[in-house]
Amino acid sequence: MNVGGNQDGAGRCYLGEHEYTVDNQRRIAIPKTWRHDDPSLNHFFLLPGRDKSLQLVPAVTFQELLVKLRRVSFADSKAAIALATIGSMAQECVCDKQGRIKLSNGLAGHAGIVDKVLMLGAITTIQIWSPEIWKQRRMDSESCLDVIEALQERPDDFTEILRAAGR
């Protein structure tokens, strides 16, 4: 889904749930509805996520994150180690002609992915999970509705509401 008509991916919205088999080269297909018609725009960054998940971030969103990360002082040892840890595991992904990306050994291991993946539209990014781990971590519908209700009542507290929901 492309919200706002942006062709560069800035208005992209990822919705739905898709289960795929991981092939013997650790490749998984990005759902066609999540890919651009222009193959040059099927460019992502794959990062380790919390709770044994992976975050597939569109390149345009990753570029916005880079602007913020460039402001972090390399002299800040804790921040430098965090950036190095994430950077050493992260990978740049461009879809092949079949719309597939390849998972590195490290990222597949981080997420406990062996033969199947669950790709979840997380509105602005795509989350990739082992189906077994997602079953344990997923939030129930009532809790999700509580989060949406809180966001509508206090839209300026968006980040804090989402953090509280995860506790």
PDB file of N, CA and C in Angstrom, residues 90-164:
ATOM      1  N   ALA A  90      23.809  -5.744  10.673  1.00  0.00           N
ATOM      2  CA  ALA A  90      22.887  -5.238   9.657  1.00  0.00           C
ATOM      3  C   ALA A  90      23.353  -5.583   8.256  1.00  0.00           C
ATOM      4  N   GLN A  91      22.406  -5.603   7.347  1.00  0.00           N
ATOM      5  CA  GLN A  91      22.763  -5.844   5.953  1.00  0.00           C
ATOM      6  C   GLN A  91      21.871  -5.021   5.034  1.00  0.00           C
ATOM      7  N   GLU A  92      22.458  -4.601   3.937  1.00  0.00           N
ATOM      8  CA  GLU A  92      21.725  -3.902   2.891  1.00  0.00           C
ATOM      9  C   GLU A  92      21.115  -4.958   1.982  1.00  0.00           C
ATOM     10  N   CYS A  93      19.864  -4.768   1.590  1.00  0.00           N
ATOM     11  CA  CYS A  93      19.157  -5.753   0.769  1.00  0.00           C
ATOM     12  C   CYS A  93      18.525  -5.076  -0.435  1.00  0.00           C
ATOM     13  N   VAL A  94      18.762  -5.648  -1.595  1.00  0.00           N
ATOM     14  CA  VAL A  94      18.077  -5.234  -2.811  1.00  0.00           C
ATOM     15  C   VAL A  94      17.398  -6.485  -3.345  1.00  0.00           C
ATOM     16  N   CYS A  95      16.106  -6.390  -3.624  1.00  0.00           N
ATOM     17  CA  CYS A  95      15.370  -7.548  -4.109  1.00  0.00           C
ATOM     18  C   CYS A  95      15.922  -8.023  -5.446  1.00  0.00           C
ATOM     19  N   ASP A  96      16.019  -9.349  -5.605  1.00  0.00           N
ATOM     20  CA  ASP A  96      16.401  -9.897  -6.898  1.00  0.00           C
ATOM     21  C   ASP A  96      15.183  -9.855  -7.829  1.00  0.00           C
ATOM     22  N   LYS A  97      15.301 -10.417  -9.013  1.00  0.00           N
ATOM     23  CA  LYS A  97      14.213 -10.343 -10.001  1.00  0.00           C
ATOM     24  C   LYS A  97      12.939 -11.037  -9.527  1.00  0.00           C
ATOM     25  N   GLN A  98      13.068 -11.983  -8.611  1.00  0.00           N
ATOM     26  CA  GLN A  98      11.898 -12.666  -8.054  1.00  0.00           C
ATOM     27  C   GLN A  98      11.390 -11.997  -6.775  1.00  0.00           C
ATOM     28  N   GLY A  99      11.968 -10.851  -6.413  1.00  0.00           N
ATOM     29  CA  GLY A  99      11.534 -10.123  -5.226  1.00  0.00           C
ATOM     30  C   GLY A  99      12.055 -10.698  -3.925  1.00  0.00           C
ATOM     31  N   ARG A 100      13.161 -11.435  -3.987  1.00  0.00           N
ATOM     32  CA  ARG A 100      13.706 -12.079  -2.793  1.00  0.00           C
ATOM     33  C   ARG A 100      14.888 -11.307  -2.229  1.00  0.00           C
ATOM     34  N   ILE A 101      15.068 -11.465  -0.926  1.00  0.00           N
ATOM     35  CA  ILE A 101      16.272 -10.995  -0.248  1.00  0.00           C
ATOM     36  C   ILE A 101      16.899 -12.203   0.443  1.00  0.00           C
ATOM     37  N   LYS A 102      18.171 -12.076   0.766  1.00  0.00           N
ATOM     38  CA  LYS A 102      18.878 -13.179   1.417  1.00  0.00           C
ATOM     39  C   LYS A 102      19.219 -12.787   2.843  1.00  0.00           C
ATOM     40  N   LEU A 103      18.922 -13.680   3.779  1.00  0.00           N
ATOM     41  CA  LEU A 103      19.252 -13.461   5.189  1.00  0.00           C
ATOM     42  C   LEU A 103      20.677 -13.922   5.460  1.00  0.00           C
ATOM     43  N   SER A 104      21.443 -13.121   6.172  1.00  0.00           N
ATOM     44  CA  SER A 104      22.778 -13.546   6.589  1.00  0.00           C
ATOM     45  C   SER A 104      22.647 -14.617   7.675  1.00  0.00           C
ATOM     46  N   ASN A 105      23.710 -15.386   7.867  1.00  0.00           N
ATOM     47  CA  ASN A 105      23.729 -16.380   8.944  1.00  0.00           C
ATOM     48  C   ASN A 105      23.477 -15.730  10.299  1.00  0.00           C
ATOM     49  N   GLY A 106      24.138 -14.586  10.521  1.00  0.00           N
ATOM     50  CA  GLY A 106      24.022 -13.905  11.805  1.00  0.00           C
ATOM     51  C   GLY A 106      22.611 -13.440  12.111  1.00  0.00           C
ATOM     52  N   LEU A 107      21.952 -12.838  11.127  1.00  0.00           N
ATOM     53  CA  LEU A 107      20.591 -12.354  11.357  1.00  0.00           C
ATOM     54  C   LEU A 107      19.601 -13.513  11.479  1.00  0.00           C
ATOM     55  N   ALA A 108      19.772 -14.554  10.669  1.00  0.00           N
ATOM     56  CA  ALA A 108      18.904 -15.730  10.788  1.00  0.00           C
ATOM     57  C   ALA A 108      19.058 -16.337  12.184  1.00  0.00           C
ATOM     58  N   GLY A 109      20.294 -16.417  12.678  1.00  0.00           N
ATOM     59  CA  GLY A 109      20.540 -16.943  14.018  1.00  0.00           C
ATOM     60  C   GLY A 109      19.940 -16.059  15.104  1.00  0.00           C
ATOM     61  N   HIS A 110      20.086 -14.738  14.947  1.00  0.00           N
ATOM     62  CA  HIS A 110      19.518 -13.791  15.917  1.00  0.00           C
ATOM     63  C   HIS A 110      18.018 -14.015  16.089  1.00  0.00           C
ATOM     64  N   ALA A 111      17.325 -14.277  14.981  1.00  0.00           N
ATOM     65  CA  ALA A 111      15.866 -14.415  15.000  1.00  0.00           C
ATOM     66  C   ALA A 111      15.401 -15.865  15.141  1.00  0.00           C
ATOM     67  N   GLY A 112      16.321 -16.803  15.252  1.00  0.00           N
ATOM     68  CA  GLY A 112      15.935 -18.209  15.378  1.00  0.00           C
ATOM     69  C   GLY A 112      15.242 -18.741  14.126  1.00  0.00           C
ATOM     70  N   ILE A 113      15.598 -18.197  12.969  1.00  0.00           N
ATOM     71  CA  ILE A 113      14.957 -18.593  11.711  1.00  0.00           C
ATOM     72  C   ILE A 113      15.717 -19.757  11.102  1.00  0.00           C
ATOM     73  N   VAL A 114      14.968 -20.821  10.790  1.00  0.00           N
ATOM     74  CA  VAL A 114      15.563 -21.995  10.179  1.00  0.00           C
ATOM     75  C   VAL A 114      14.931 -22.250   8.816  1.00  0.00           C
ATOM     76  N   ASP A 115      13.660 -22.624   8.805  1.00  0.00           N
ATOM     77  CA  ASP A 115      13.034 -23.008   7.544  1.00  0.00           C
ATOM     78  C   ASP A 115      11.792 -22.205   7.177  1.00  0.00           C
ATOM     79  N   LYS A 116      11.217 -21.487   8.113  1.00  0.00           N
ATOM     80  CA  LYS A 116      10.025 -20.686   7.835  1.00  0.00           C
ATOM     81  C   LYS A 116      10.171 -19.311   8.464  1.00  0.00           C
ATOM     82  N   VAL A 117       9.552 -18.309   7.824  1.00  0.00           N
ATOM     83  CA  VAL A 117       9.507 -16.960   8.378  1.00  0.00           C
ATOM     84  C   VAL A 117       8.086 -16.446   8.295  1.00  0.00           C
ATOM     85  N   LEU A 118       7.791 -15.548   9.186  1.00  0.00           N
ATOM     86  CA  LEU A 118       6.536 -14.816   9.167  1.00  0.00           C
ATOM     87  C   LEU A 118       6.906 -13.366   8.927  1.00  0.00           C
ATOM     88  N   MET A 119       6.411 -12.799   7.847  1.00  0.00           N
ATOM     89  CA  MET A 119       6.675 -11.392   7.531  1.00  0.00           C
ATOM     90  C   MET A 119       5.427 -10.610   7.916  1.00  0.00           C
ATOM     91  N   LEU A 120       5.620  -9.628   8.782  1.00  0.00           N
ATOM     92  CA  LEU A 120       4.502  -8.850   9.315  1.00  0.00           C
ATOM     93  C   LEU A 120       4.623  -7.402   8.889  1.00  0.00           C
ATOM     94  N   GLY A 121       3.536  -6.859   8.356  1.00  0.00           N
ATOM     95  CA  GLY A 121       3.489  -5.433   8.084  1.00  0.00           C
ATOM     96  C   GLY A 121       3.419  -4.716   9.415  1.00  0.00           C
ATOM     97  N   ALA A 122       4.414  -3.886   9.694  1.00  0.00           N
ATOM     98  CA  ALA A 122       4.453  -3.126  10.946  1.00  0.00           C
ATOM     99  C   ALA A 122       4.273  -1.639  10.628  1.00  0.00           C
ATOM    100  N   ILE A 123       3.390  -1.353   9.712  1.00  0.00           N
ATOM    101  CA  ILE A 123       2.997  -0.033   9.237  1.00  0.00           C
ATOM    102  C   ILE A 123       4.132   0.660   8.473  1.00  0.00           C
ATOM    103  N   THR A 124       5.205   1.053   9.163  1.00  0.00           N
ATOM    104  CA  THR A 124       6.290   1.791   8.491  1.00  0.00           C
ATOM    105  C   THR A 124       7.485   0.912   8.140  1.00  0.00           C
ATOM    106  N   THR A 125       7.537  -0.283   8.709  1.00  0.00           N
ATOM    107  CA  THR A 125       8.609  -1.239   8.429  1.00  0.00           C
ATOM    108  C   THR A 125       7.993  -2.616   8.287  1.00  0.00           C
ATOM    109  N   ILE A 126       8.844  -3.581   7.991  1.00  0.00           N
ATOM    110  CA  ILE A 126       8.434  -4.979   7.915  1.00  0.00           C
ATOM    111  C   ILE A 126       9.177  -5.716   9.013  1.00  0.00           C
ATOM    112  N   GLN A 127       8.454  -6.494   9.804  1.00  0.00           N
ATOM    113  CA  GLN A 127       9.100  -7.320  10.816  1.00  0.00           C
ATOM    114  C   GLN A 127       9.152  -8.750  10.309  1.00  0.00           C
ATOM    115  N   ILE A 128      10.258  -9.419  10.590  1.00  0.00           N
ATOM    116  CA  ILE A 128      10.438 -10.808  10.188  1.00  0.00           C
ATOM    117  C   ILE A 128      10.676 -11.618  11.456  1.00  0.00           C
ATOM    118  N   TRP A 129       9.874 -12.663  11.617  1.00  0.00           N
ATOM    119  CA  TRP A 129       9.911 -13.482  12.825  1.00  0.00           C
ATOM    120  C   TRP A 129       9.934 -14.965  12.462  1.00  0.00           C
ATOM    121  N   SER A 130      10.459 -15.758  13.357  1.00  0.00           N
ATOM    122  CA  SER A 130      10.219 -17.192  13.337  1.00  0.00           C
ATOM    123  C   SER A 130       8.752 -17.346  13.750  1.00  0.00           C
ATOM    124  N   PRO A 131       7.949 -18.137  13.040  1.00  0.00           N
ATOM    125  CA  PRO A 131       6.529 -18.268  13.417  1.00  0.00           C
ATOM    126  C   PRO A 131       6.329 -18.695  14.869  1.00  0.00           C
ATOM    127  N   GLU A 132       7.190 -19.568  15.376  1.00  0.00           N
ATOM    128  CA  GLU A 132       7.054 -20.045  16.757  1.00  0.00           C
ATOM    129  C   GLU A 132       7.285 -18.920  17.761  1.00  0.00           C
ATOM    130  N   ILE A 133       8.287 -18.104  17.503  1.00  0.00           N
ATOM    131  CA  ILE A 133       8.592 -16.998  18.426  1.00  0.00           C
ATOM    132  C   ILE A 133       7.487 -15.952  18.375  1.00  0.00           C
ATOM    133  N   TRP A 134       6.959 -15.648  17.172  1.00  0.00           N
ATOM    134  CA  TRP A 134       5.887 -14.664  17.052  1.00  0.00           C
ATOM    135  C   TRP A 134       4.653 -15.108  17.838  1.00  0.00           C
ATOM    136  N   LYS A 135       4.315 -16.383  17.798  1.00  0.00           N
ATOM    137  CA  LYS A 135       3.148 -16.885  18.542  1.00  0.00           C
ATOM    138  C   LYS A 135       3.275 -16.578  20.034  1.00  0.00           C
ATOM    139  N   GLN A 136       4.511 -16.634  20.546  1.00  0.00           N
ATOM    140  CA  GLN A 136       4.753 -16.357  21.963  1.00  0.00           C
ATOM    141  C   GLN A 136       4.710 -14.861  22.269  1.00  0.00           C
ATOM    142  N   ARG A 137       5.135 -14.021  21.324  1.00  0.00           N
ATOM    143  CA  ARG A 137       5.317 -12.596  21.575  1.00  0.00           C
ATOM    144  C   ARG A 137       4.135 -11.714  21.189  1.00  0.00           C
ATOM    145  N   ARG A 138       3.299 -12.170  20.275  1.00  0.00           N
ATOM    146  CA  ARG A 138       2.255 -11.303  19.731  1.00  0.00           C
ATOM    147  C   ARG A 138       1.330 -10.786  20.823  1.00  0.00           C
ATOM    148  N   MET A 139       0.837  -9.600  20.617  1.00  0.00           N
ATOM    149  CA  MET A 139      -0.048  -8.928  21.561  1.00  0.00           C
ATOM    150  C   MET A 139      -1.490  -9.342  21.247  1.00  0.00           C
ATOM    151  N   ASP A 140      -2.317  -9.501  22.271  1.00  0.00           N
ATOM    152  CA  ASP A 140      -3.711  -9.863  22.014  1.00  0.00           C
ATOM    153  C   ASP A 140      -4.480  -8.644  21.483  1.00  0.00           C
ATOM    154  N   SER A 141      -5.608  -8.903  20.846  1.00  0.00           N
ATOM    155  CA  SER A 141      -6.398  -7.846  20.192  1.00  0.00           C
ATOM    156  C   SER A 141      -6.839  -6.752  21.154  1.00  0.00           C
ATOM    157  N   GLU A 142      -7.240  -7.129  22.352  1.00  0.00           N
ATOM    158  CA  GLU A 142      -7.701  -6.129  23.323  1.00  0.00           C
ATOM    159  C   GLU A 142      -6.575  -5.162  23.695  1.00  0.00           C
ATOM    160  N   SER A 143      -5.379  -5.682  23.883  1.00  0.00           N
ATOM    161  CA  SER A 143      -4.240  -4.824  24.214  1.00  0.00           C
ATOM    162  C   SER A 143      -3.925  -3.877  23.053  1.00  0.00           C
ATOM    163  N   CYS A 144      -4.028  -4.381  21.828  1.00  0.00           N
ATOM    164  CA  CYS A 144      -3.799  -3.525  20.652  1.00  0.00           C
ATOM    165  C   CYS A 144      -4.817  -2.395  20.599  1.00  0.00           C
ATOM    166  N   LEU A 145      -6.066  -2.738  20.863  1.00  0.00           N
ATOM    167  CA  LEU A 145      -7.108  -1.714  20.844  1.00  0.00           C
ATOM    168  C   LEU A 145      -6.897  -0.685  21.951  1.00  0.00           C
ATOM    169  N   ASP A 146      -6.389  -1.116  23.104  1.00  0.00           N
ATOM    170  CA  ASP A 146      -6.064  -0.177  24.183  1.00  0.00           C
ATOM    171  C   ASP A 146      -4.995   0.813  23.726  1.00  0.00           C
ATOM    172  N   VAL A 147      -3.992   0.320  22.996  1.00  0.00           N
ATOM    173  CA  VAL A 147      -2.930   1.192  22.479  1.00  0.00           C
ATOM    174  C   VAL A 147      -3.520   2.202  21.495  1.00  0.00           C
ATOM    175  N   ILE A 148      -4.347   1.735  20.566  1.00  0.00           N
ATOM    176  CA  ILE A 148      -4.955   2.637  19.577  1.00  0.00           C
ATOM    177  C   ILE A 148      -5.819   3.684  20.267  1.00  0.00           C
ATOM    178  N   GLU A 149      -6.592   3.262  21.259  1.00  0.00           N
ATOM    179  CA  GLU A 149      -7.435   4.202  22.005  1.00  0.00           C
ATOM    180  C   GLU A 149      -6.576   5.266  22.699  1.00  0.00           C
ATOM    181  N   ALA A 150      -5.491   4.847  23.328  1.00  0.00           N
ATOM    182  CA  ALA A 150      -4.605   5.795  24.010  1.00  0.00           C
ATOM    183  C   ALA A 150      -3.974   6.758  23.015  1.00  0.00           C
ATOM    184  N   LEU A 151      -3.610   6.260  21.839  1.00  0.00           N
ATOM    185  CA  LEU A 151      -3.020   7.130  20.819  1.00  0.00           C
ATOM    186  C   LEU A 151      -4.012   8.184  20.339  1.00  0.00           C
ATOM    187  N   GLN A 152      -5.263   7.779  20.207  1.00  0.00           N
ATOM    188  CA  GLN A 152      -6.279   8.736  19.769  1.00  0.00           C
ATOM    189  C   GLN A 152      -6.577   9.776  20.840  1.00  0.00           C
ATOM    190  N   GLU A 153      -6.484   9.381  22.095  1.00  0.00           N
ATOM    191  CA  GLU A 153      -6.736  10.315  23.186  1.00  0.00           C
ATOM    192  C   GLU A 153      -5.548  11.242  23.433  1.00  0.00           C
ATOM    193  N   ARG A 154      -4.338  10.742  23.245  1.00  0.00           N
ATOM    194  CA  ARG A 154      -3.123  11.520  23.508  1.00  0.00           C
ATOM    195  C   ARG A 154      -2.129  11.345  22.360  1.00  0.00           C
ATOM    196  N   PRO A 155      -2.422  11.851  21.174  1.00  0.00           N
ATOM    197  CA  PRO A 155      -1.549  11.609  20.020  1.00  0.00           C
ATOM    198  C   PRO A 155      -0.127  12.148  20.179  1.00  0.00           C
ATOM    199  N   ASP A 156       0.073  13.135  21.034  1.00  0.00           N
ATOM    200  CA  ASP A 156       1.423  13.676  21.220  1.00  0.00           C
ATOM    201  C   ASP A 156       2.309  12.766  22.063  1.00  0.00           C
ATOM    202  N   ASP A 157       1.700  11.804  22.765  1.00  0.00           N
ATOM    203  CA  ASP A 157       2.436  10.877  23.616  1.00  0.00           C
ATOM    204  C   ASP A 157       2.689   9.544  22.907  1.00  0.00           C
ATOM    205  N   PHE A 158       2.709   9.557  21.599  1.00  0.00           N
ATOM    206  CA  PHE A 158       2.783   8.354  20.768  1.00  0.00           C
ATOM    207  C   PHE A 158       3.882   7.394  21.202  1.00  0.00           C
ATOM    208  N   THR A 159       5.104   7.866  21.284  1.00  0.00           N
ATOM    209  CA  THR A 159       6.231   6.993  21.609  1.00  0.00           C
ATOM    210  C   THR A 159       6.078   6.400  23.005  1.00  0.00           C
ATOM    211  N   GLU A 160       5.696   7.203  23.967  1.00  0.00           N
ATOM    212  CA  GLU A 160       5.556   6.707  25.334  1.00  0.00           C
ATOM    213  C   GLU A 160       4.428   5.679  25.442  1.00  0.00           C
ATOM    214  N   ILE A 161       3.343   5.881  24.722  1.00  0.00           N
ATOM    215  CA  ILE A 161       2.229   4.919  24.745  1.00  0.00           C
ATOM    216  C   ILE A 161       2.679   3.576  24.179  1.00  0.00           C
ATOM    217  N   LEU A 162       3.408   3.595  23.069  1.00  0.00           N
ATOM    218  CA  LEU A 162       3.883   2.347  22.475  1.00  0.00           C
ATOM    219  C   LEU A 162       4.877   1.638  23.399  1.00  0.00           C
ATOM    220  N   ARG A 163       5.719   2.396  24.075  1.00  0.00           N
ATOM    221  CA  ARG A 163       6.662   1.780  25.014  1.00  0.00           C
ATOM    222  C   ARG A 163       5.921   1.103  26.167  1.00  0.00           C
ATOM    223  N   ALA A 164       4.920   1.774  26.683  1.00  0.00           N
ATOM    224  CA  ALA A 164       4.156   1.228  27.800  1.00  0.00           C
ATOM    225  C   ALA A 164       3.412  -0.038  27.396  1.00  0.00           C
TER     226      ALA A 164
END
